[in-house]
CSV table of C-alpha atoms and ligand atoms in Angstrom, one decimal:
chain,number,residue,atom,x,y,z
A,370,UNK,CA,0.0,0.0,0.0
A,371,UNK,CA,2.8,2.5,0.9
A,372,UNK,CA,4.3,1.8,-2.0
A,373,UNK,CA,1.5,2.2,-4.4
A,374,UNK,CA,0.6,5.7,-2.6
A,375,UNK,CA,3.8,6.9,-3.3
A,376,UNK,CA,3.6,6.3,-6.9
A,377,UNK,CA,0.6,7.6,-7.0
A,378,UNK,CA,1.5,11.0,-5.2
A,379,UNK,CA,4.3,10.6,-7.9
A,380,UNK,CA,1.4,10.8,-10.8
A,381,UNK,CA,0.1,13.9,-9.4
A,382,UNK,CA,3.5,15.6,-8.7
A,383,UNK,CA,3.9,15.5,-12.5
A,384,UNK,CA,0.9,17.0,-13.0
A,385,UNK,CA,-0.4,13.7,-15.1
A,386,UNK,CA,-3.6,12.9,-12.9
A,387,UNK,CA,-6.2,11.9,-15.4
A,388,UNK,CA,-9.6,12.3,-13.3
A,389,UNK,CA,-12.6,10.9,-14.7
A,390,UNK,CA,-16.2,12.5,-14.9
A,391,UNK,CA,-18.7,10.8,-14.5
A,392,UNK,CA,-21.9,11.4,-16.9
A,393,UNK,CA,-25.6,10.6,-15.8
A,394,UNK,CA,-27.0,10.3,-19.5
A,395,UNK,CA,-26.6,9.0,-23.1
A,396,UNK,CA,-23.8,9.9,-24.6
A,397,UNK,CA,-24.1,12.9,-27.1
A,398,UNK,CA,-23.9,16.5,-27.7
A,399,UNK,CA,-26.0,17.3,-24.3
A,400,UNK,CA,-24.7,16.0,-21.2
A,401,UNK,CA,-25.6,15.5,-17.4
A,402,UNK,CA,-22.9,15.0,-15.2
A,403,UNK,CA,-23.5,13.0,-12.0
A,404,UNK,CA,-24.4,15.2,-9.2
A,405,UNK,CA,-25.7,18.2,-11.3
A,406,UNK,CA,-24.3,19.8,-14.3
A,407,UNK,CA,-27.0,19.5,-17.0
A,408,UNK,CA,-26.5,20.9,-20.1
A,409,UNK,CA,-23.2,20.4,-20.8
A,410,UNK,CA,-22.2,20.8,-24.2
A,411,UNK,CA,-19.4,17.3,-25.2
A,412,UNK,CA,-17.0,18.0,-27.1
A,413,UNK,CA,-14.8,15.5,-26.3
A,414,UNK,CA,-16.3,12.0,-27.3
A,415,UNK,CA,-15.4,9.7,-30.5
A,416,UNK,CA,-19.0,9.8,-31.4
A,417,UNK,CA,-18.1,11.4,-34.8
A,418,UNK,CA,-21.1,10.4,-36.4
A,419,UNK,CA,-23.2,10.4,-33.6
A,420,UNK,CA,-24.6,7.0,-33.9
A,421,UNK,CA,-23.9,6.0,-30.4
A,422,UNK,CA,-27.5,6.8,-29.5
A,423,UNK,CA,-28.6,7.0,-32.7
A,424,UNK,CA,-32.6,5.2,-32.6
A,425,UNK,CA,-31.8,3.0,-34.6
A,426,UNK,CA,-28.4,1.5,-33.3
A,427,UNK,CA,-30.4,1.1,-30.2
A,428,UNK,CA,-33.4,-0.7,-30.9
A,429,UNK,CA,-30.9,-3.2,-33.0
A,430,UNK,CA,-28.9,-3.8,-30.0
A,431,UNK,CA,-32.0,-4.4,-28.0
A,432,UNK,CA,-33.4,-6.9,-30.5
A,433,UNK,CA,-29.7,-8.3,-30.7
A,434,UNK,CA,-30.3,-8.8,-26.7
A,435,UNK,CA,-33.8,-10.2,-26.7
A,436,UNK,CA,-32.9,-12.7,-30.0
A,437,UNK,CA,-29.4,-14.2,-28.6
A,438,UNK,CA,-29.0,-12.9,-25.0
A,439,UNK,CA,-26.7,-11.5,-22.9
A,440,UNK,CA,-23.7,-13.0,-23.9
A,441,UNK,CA,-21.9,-15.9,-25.2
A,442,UNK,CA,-19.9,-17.4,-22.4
A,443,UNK,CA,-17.6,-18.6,-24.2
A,444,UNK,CA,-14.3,-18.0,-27.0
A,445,UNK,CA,-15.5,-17.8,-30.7
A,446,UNK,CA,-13.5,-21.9,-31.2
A,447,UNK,CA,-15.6,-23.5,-28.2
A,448,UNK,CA,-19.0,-21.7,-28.6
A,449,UNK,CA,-19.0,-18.7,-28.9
A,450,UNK,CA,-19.9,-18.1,-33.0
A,451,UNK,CA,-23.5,-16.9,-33.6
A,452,UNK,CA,-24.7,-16.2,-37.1
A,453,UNK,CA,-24.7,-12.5,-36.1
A,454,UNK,CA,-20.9,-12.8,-35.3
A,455,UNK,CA,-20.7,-14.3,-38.6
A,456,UNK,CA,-22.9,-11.8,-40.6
A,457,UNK,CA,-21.3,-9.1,-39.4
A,458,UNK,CA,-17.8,-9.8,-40.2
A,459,UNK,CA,-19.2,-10.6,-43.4
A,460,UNK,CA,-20.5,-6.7,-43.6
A,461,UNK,CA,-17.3,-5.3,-42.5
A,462,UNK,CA,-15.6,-6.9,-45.3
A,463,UNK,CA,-17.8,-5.7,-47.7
A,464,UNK,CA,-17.6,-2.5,-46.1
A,465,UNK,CA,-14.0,-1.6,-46.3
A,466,UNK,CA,-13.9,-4.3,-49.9
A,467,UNK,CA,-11.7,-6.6,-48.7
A,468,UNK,CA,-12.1,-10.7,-48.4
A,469,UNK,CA,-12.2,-11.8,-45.2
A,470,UNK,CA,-12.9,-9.8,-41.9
A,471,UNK,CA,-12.2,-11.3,-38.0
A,472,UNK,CA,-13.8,-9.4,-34.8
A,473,UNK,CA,-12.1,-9.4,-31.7
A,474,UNK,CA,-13.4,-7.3,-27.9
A,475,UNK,CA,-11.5,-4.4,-29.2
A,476,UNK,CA,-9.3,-2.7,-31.6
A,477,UNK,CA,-6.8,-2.6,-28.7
A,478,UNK,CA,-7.1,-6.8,-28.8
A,479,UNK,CA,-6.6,-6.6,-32.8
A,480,UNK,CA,-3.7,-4.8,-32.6
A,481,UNK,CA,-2.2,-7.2,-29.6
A,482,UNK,CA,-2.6,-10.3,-32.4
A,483,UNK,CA,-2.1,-9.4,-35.7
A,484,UNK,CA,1.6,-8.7,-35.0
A,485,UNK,CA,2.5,-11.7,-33.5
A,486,UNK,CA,0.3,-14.1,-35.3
A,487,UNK,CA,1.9,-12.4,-38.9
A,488,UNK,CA,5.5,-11.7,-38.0
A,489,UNK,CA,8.2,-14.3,-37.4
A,490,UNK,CA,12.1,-13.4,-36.4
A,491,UNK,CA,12.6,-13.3,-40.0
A,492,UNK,CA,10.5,-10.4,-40.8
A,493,UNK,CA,10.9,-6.3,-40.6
A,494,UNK,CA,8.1,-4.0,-38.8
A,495,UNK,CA,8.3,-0.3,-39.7
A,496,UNK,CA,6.3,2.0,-37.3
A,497,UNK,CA,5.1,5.5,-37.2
A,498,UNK,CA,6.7,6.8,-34.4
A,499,UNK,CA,3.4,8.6,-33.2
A,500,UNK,CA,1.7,5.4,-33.5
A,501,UNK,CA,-0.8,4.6,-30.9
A,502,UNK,CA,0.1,2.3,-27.7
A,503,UNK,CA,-2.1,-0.4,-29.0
A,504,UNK,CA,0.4,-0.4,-32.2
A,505,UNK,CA,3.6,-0.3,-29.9
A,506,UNK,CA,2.5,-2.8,-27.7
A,507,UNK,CA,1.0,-5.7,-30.4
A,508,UNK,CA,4.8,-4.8,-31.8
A,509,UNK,CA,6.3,-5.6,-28.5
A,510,UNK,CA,4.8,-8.9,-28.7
A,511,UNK,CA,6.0,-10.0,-31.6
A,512,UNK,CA,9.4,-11.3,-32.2
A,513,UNK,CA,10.2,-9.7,-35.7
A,514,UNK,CA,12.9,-6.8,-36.2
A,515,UNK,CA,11.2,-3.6,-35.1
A,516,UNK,CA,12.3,-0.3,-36.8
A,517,UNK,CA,10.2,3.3,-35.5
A,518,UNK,CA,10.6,5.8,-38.4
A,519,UNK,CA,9.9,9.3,-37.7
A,520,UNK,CA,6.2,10.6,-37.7
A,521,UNK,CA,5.4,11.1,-41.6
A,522,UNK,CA,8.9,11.1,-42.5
A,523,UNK,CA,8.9,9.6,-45.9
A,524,UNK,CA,13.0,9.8,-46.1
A,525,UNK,CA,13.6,8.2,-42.4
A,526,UNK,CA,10.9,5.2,-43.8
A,527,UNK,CA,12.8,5.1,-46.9
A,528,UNK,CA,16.0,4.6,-44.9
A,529,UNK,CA,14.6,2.2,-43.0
A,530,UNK,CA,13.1,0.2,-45.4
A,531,UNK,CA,16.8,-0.2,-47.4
A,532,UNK,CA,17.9,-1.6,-44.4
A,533,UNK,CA,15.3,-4.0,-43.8
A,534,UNK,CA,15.9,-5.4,-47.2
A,535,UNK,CA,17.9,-8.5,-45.8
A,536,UNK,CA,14.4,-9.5,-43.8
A,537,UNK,CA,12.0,-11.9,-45.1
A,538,UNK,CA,8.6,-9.2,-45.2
A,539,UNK,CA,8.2,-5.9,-44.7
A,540,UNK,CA,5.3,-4.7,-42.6
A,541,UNK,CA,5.0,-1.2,-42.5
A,542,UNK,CA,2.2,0.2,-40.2
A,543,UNK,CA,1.2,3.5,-39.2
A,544,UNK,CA,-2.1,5.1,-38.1
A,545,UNK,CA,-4.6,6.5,-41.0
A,546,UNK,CA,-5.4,9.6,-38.5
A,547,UNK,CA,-3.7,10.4,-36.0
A,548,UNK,CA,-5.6,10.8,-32.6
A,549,UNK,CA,-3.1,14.1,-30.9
A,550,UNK,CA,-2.9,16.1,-34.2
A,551,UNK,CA,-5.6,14.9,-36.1
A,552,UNK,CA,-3.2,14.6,-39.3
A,553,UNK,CA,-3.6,11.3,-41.2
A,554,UNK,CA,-0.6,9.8,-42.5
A,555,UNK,CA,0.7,10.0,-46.4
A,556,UNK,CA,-0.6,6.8,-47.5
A,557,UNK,CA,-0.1,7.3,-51.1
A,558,UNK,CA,3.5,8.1,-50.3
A,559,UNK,CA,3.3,5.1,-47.9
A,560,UNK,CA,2.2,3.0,-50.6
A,561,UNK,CA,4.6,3.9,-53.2
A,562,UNK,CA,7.6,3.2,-50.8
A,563,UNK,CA,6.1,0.1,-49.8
A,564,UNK,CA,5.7,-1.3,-53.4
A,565,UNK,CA,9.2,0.1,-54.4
A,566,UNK,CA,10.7,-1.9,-51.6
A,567,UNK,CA,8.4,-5.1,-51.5
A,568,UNK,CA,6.9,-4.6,-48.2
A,569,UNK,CA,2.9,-4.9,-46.8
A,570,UNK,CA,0.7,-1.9,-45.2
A,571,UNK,CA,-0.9,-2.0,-42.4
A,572,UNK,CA,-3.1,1.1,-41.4
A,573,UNK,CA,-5.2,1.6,-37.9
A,574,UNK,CA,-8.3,3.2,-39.1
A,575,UNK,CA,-10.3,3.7,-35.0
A,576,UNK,CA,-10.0,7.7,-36.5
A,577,UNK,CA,-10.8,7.3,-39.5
A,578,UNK,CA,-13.6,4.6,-40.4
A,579,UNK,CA,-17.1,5.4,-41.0
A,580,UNK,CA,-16.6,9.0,-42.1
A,581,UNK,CA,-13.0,9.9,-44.0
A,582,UNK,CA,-13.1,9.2,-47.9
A,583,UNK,CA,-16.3,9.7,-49.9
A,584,UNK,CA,-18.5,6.9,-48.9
A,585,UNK,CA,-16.3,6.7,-45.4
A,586,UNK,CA,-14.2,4.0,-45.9
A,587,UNK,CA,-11.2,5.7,-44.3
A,588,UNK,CA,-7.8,7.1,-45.0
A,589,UNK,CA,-7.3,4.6,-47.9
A,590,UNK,CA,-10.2,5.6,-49.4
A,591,UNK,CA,-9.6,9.4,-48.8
A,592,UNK,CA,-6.2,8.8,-50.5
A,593,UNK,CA,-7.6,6.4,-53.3
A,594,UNK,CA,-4.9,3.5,-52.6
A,595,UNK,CA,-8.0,1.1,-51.3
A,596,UNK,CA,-5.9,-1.3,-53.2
A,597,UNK,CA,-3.0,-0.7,-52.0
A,598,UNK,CA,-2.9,-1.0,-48.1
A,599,UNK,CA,-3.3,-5.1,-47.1
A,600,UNK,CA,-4.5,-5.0,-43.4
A,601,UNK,CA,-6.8,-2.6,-41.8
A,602,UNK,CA,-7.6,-2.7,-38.2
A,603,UNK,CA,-10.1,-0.4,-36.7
A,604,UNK,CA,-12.8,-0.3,-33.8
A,605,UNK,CA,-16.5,-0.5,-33.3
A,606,UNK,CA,-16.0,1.9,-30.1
A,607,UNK,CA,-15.9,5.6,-31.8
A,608,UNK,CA,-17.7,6.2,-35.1
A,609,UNK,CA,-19.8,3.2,-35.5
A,610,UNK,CA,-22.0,2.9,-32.9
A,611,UNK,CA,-19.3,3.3,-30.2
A,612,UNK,CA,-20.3,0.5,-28.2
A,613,UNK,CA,-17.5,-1.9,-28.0
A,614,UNK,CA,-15.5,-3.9,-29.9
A,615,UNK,CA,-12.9,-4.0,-33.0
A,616,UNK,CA,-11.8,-6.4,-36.3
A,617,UNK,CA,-9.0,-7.1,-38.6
A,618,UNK,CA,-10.0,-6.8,-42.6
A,619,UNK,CA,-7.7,-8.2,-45.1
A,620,UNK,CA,-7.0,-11.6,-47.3
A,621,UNK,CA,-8.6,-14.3,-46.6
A,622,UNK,CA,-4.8,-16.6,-45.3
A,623,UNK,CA,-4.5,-13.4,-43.2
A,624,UNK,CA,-7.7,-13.4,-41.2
A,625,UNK,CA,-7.9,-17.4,-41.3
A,626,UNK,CA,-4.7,-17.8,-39.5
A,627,UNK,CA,-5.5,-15.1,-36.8
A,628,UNK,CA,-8.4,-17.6,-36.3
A,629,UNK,CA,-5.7,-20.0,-35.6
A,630,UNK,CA,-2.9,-18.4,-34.0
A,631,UNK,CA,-4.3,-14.3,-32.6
A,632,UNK,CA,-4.1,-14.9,-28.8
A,633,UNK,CA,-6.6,-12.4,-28.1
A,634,UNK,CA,-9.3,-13.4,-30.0
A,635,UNK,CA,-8.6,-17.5,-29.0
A,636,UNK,CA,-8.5,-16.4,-25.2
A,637,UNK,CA,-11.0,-13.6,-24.7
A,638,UNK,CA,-15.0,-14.1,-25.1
A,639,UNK,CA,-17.0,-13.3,-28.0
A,640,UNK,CA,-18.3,-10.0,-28.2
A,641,UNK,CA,-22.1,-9.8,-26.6
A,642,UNK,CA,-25.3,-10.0,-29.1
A,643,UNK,CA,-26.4,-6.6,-27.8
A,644,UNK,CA,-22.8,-5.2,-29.1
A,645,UNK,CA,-22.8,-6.5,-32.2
A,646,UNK,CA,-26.1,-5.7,-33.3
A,647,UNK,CA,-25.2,-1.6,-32.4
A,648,UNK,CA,-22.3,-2.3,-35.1
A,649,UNK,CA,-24.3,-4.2,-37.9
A,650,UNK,CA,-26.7,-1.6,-37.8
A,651,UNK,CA,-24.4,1.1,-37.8
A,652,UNK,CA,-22.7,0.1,-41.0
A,653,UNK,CA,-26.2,-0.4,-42.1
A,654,UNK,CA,-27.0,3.1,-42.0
A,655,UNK,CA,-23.4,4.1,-43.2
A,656,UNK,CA,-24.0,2.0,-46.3
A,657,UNK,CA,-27.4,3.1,-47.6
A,658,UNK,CA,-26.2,6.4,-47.2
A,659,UNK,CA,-23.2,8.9,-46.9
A,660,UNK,CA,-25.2,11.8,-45.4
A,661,UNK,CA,-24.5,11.6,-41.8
A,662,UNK,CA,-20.7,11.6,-42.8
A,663,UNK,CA,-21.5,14.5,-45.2
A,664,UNK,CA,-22.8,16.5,-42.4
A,665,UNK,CA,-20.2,16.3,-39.6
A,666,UNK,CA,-17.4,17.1,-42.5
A,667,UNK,CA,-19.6,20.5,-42.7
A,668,UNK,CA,-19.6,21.0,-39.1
A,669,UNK,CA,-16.1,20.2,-39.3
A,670,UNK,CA,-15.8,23.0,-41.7
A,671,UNK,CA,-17.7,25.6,-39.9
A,672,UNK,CA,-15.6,25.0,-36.7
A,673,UNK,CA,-12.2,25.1,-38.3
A,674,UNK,CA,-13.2,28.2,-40.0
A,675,UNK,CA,-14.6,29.8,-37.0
A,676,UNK,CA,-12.5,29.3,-34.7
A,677,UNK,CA,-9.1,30.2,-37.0
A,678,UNK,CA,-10.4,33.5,-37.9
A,679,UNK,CA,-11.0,33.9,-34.1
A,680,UNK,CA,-7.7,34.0,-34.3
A,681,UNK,CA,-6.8,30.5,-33.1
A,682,UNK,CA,-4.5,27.6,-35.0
A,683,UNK,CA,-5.6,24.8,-35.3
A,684,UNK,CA,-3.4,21.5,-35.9
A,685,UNK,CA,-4.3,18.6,-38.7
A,686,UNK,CA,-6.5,19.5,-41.9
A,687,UNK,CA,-10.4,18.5,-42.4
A,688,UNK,CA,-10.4,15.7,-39.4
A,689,UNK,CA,-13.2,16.4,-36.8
A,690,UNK,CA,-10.1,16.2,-33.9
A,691,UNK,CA,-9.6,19.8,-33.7
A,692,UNK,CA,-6.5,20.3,-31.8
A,693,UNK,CA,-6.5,23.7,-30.2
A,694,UNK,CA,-2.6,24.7,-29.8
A,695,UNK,CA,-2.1,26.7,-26.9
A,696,UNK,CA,1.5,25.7,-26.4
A,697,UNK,CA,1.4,26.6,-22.5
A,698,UNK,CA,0.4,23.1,-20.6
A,699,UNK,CA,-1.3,26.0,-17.4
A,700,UNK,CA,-2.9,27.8,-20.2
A,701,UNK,CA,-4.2,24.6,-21.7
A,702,UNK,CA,-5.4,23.3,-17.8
A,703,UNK,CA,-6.7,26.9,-17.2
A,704,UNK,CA,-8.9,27.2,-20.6
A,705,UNK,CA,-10.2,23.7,-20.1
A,706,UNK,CA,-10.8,23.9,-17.0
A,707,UNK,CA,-9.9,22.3,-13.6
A,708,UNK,CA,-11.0,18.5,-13.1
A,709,UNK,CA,-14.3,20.3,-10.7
A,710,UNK,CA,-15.3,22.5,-13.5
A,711,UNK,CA,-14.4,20.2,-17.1
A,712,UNK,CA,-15.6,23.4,-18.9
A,713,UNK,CA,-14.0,25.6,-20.8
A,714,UNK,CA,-14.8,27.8,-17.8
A,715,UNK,CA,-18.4,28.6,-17.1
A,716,UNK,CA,-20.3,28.5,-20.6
A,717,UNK,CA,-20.6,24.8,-19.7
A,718,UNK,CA,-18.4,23.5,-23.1
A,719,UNK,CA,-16.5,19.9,-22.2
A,720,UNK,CA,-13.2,19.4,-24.0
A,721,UNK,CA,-9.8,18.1,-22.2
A,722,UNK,CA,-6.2,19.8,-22.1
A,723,UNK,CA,-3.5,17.4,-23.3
A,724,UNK,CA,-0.1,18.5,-22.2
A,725,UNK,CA,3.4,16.8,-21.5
A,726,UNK,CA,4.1,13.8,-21.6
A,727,UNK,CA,1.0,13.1,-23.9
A,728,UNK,CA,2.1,15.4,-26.0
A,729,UNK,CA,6.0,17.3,-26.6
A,730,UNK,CA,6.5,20.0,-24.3
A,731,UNK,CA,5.3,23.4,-25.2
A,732,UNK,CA,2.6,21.7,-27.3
A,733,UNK,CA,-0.1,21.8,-25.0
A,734,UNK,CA,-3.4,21.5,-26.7
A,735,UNK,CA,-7.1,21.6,-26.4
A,736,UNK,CA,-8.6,18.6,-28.4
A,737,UNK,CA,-11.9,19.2,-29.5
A,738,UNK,CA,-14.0,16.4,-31.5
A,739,UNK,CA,-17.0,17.0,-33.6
A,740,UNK,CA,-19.7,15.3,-34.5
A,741,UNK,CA,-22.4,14.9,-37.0
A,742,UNK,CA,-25.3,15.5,-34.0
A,743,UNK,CA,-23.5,19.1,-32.8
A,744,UNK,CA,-26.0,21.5,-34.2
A,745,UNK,CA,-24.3,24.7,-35.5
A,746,UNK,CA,-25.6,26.6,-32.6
A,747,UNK,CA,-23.7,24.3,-30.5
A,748,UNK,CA,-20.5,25.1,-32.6
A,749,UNK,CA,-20.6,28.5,-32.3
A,750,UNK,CA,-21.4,28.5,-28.6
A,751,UNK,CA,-17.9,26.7,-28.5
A,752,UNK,CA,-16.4,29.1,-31.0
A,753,UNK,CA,-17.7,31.9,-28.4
A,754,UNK,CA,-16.9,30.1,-25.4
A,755,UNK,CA,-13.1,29.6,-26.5
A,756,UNK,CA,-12.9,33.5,-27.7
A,757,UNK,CA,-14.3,34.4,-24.0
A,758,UNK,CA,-12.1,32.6,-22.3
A,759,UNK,CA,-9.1,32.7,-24.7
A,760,UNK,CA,-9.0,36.3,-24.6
A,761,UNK,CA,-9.6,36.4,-20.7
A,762,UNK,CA,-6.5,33.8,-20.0
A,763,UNK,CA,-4.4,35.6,-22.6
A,764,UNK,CA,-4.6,32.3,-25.4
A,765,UNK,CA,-6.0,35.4,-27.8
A,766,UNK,CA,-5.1,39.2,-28.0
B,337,PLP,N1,-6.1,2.5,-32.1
B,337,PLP,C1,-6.3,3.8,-32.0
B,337,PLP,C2,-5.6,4.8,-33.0
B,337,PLP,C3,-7.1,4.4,-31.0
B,337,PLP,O1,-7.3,5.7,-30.9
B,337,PLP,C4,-7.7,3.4,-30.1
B,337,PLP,C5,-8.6,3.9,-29.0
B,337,PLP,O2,-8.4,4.9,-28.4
B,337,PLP,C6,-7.5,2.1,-30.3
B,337,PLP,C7,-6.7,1.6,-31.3
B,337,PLP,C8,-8.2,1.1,-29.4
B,337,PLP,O3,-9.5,0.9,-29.7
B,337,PLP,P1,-10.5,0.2,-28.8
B,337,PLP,O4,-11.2,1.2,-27.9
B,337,PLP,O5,-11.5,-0.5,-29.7
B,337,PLP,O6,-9.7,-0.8,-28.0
């Protein structure tokens, strides 16, 4: 006990305490936080396209629960496959077009396995050094020869890719968007390298599927090299639905030997009726129509626009993460506001302050998400609420 308390003083001597609020609704735009605190605008979920309590998404999770019940008790191999698991791998497939599709409880689990179950001693992994910690850790686990190239540096992955030569395969992987800066990587360049020096791409898509490219495939789609990229991982957790969950897509040999061999998915249970029915239905609606996708890229629009001709800059280019660079980590913690008021001060607007060691020092950073179900009332009250405070804290002139 001592020993843990110190550590934990230790976390909030750096100044790293993450404190969790707790909400006393749905999510969406509109919150209630627990013990008062109604109204709140969010501007901080991965509900990009607002499905999460969508109608829809909801009553298929309920008939999903009432059909199959609560669960499956049991790994996919012993028990646990129901025709929904199967149908909706099936729809993922055909969603991103690729041949084969295999869920898992989350992307985080997907990217534990693939590495491992793909990569032997004899192969090369290239990684964006930005990549998230689900990336670094699946990595970790695998015993192939790990090279990190610098964030979107096409010359450092060139490099590195020379020297991986004398390896077997070349995986390179990288993020499609990435979740601090909202940038999304240079695929096509990627993709080039990748063919020039005989290596695979791998791409985690959790920030970018169900509402980047023109139907919302993702990043591949957005960069038209659909054909180019081999493996996609991404989640069920943010844009589609946001209940839980995440897959592999890719050939066929791929996701039939992660049946095999992908710890995560051979040792963790299948994912519950109710959870799966939230995602089929999601990619239901994101299929018949690319609307919902259309509109949060507006709102998108509208608070980019806004909020640099307030006089703000914003990082990345199109993505609904909306990193607002304040560079000062007190600022940053002073315009978001403390952990009893998770406002940007009293107009009642939720967003979190990302500083050091999340981010380089003297990036600090506001990250602000959209989403298709913000009205544009609701962005401009944000707008406004960041100029008031921004120009009361010194963040504006
Ligand atoms: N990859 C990226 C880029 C993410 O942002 C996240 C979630 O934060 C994950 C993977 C993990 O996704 P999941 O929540 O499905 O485990």
């Amino acid at each position: 006990r001592r020993r843990l308390e110190s550590e934990l003083e230790d976390i909030r001597g750096a100044g790293t305490w993450k404190n969790e609020r707790v909400i006393a609704s749905r999510q969406g735009p509109h919150l209630c936080l627990a013990g008062g605190g109604a109204g709140i605008l969010n501007f901080c979920a991965n509900n990009y396209l607002g499905l999460s309590s969508h109608p829809e998404v909801i009553r298929a999770a309920v008939e999903a629960l009432e059909k199959f019940g609560a669960g499956l008790s049991s790994v996919r191999f012993i028990c646990g496959t129901q025709s929904i698991h199967k149908d909706l791998e099936e729809k993922i497939a055909r969603f991103h077009q690729r041949e084969d599709a295999i869920l898992y409880a989350s992307c985080f689990d997907a990217n534990a396995g693939i590495f491992e179950a793909l990569l032997t001693p004899e192969d090369a992994v290239l990684s964006d050094e930005l990549n998230h910690a689900s990336i670094i850790d699946g990595i970790r686990l695998c015993k192939a020869n790990k090279y990190r190239y610098k964030h979107m540096d096409m010359q450092d992955l060139e490099a590195k890719l020379q020297d991986a030569q004398k390896h077997r395969l070349r995986l390179v992987a990288t993020d499609g968007a990435f979740s601090m800066d909202g940038d999304i990587a240079p695929l096509r360049e990627i993709c080039q390298l990748a063919q020039k020096y005989d290596a695979l791409v791998f791409i985690d898509e959790c920030h970018a599927t169900g509402f980047l490219g023109p139907n919302g495939r993702g990043t591949d789609e957005l960069l038209g090299v659909m054909d180019k990229v081999t493996i996609i991982n991404s989640t069920l957790g943010k844009a589609l639905g946001g209940a839980a969950g995440g897959y592999t897509t890719g050939p066929k040999p791929l996701i039939d030997l992660l049946r095999q061999c992908s710890r995560p998915y051979l040792f963790s249970n299948s994912l519950p009726p109710a959870v799966v029915g939230c995602a089929s239905k999601a990619l239901d609606l994101l299929m018949e129509s690319n609307a919902i996708a259309q509109s949060m890229a507006a709102k998108t629009q509208r608070f980019r626009s806004k909020m640099m001709a307030a006089g703000f800059t914003i990082l990345g280019k199109d993505h609904p993460i909306c990193p607002v660079m304040l560079g000062d980590a007190r600022l940053a913690a002073v315009v978001a506001g403390d952990s009893d008021s998770p406002c940007v001060s009293s107009p009642g607007i939720y967003v979190i302050g990302f500083s050091y060691p999340v981010v380089p020092k003297g990036k600090a950073r506001i990250r602000v998400q959209i989403s298709a179900v913000h009205s544009d009332e609701d962005i401009d009250r944000c707008v406004e609420a960041f100029t008031e405070v921004g120009r009361k804290h010194g963040a504006l002139p």
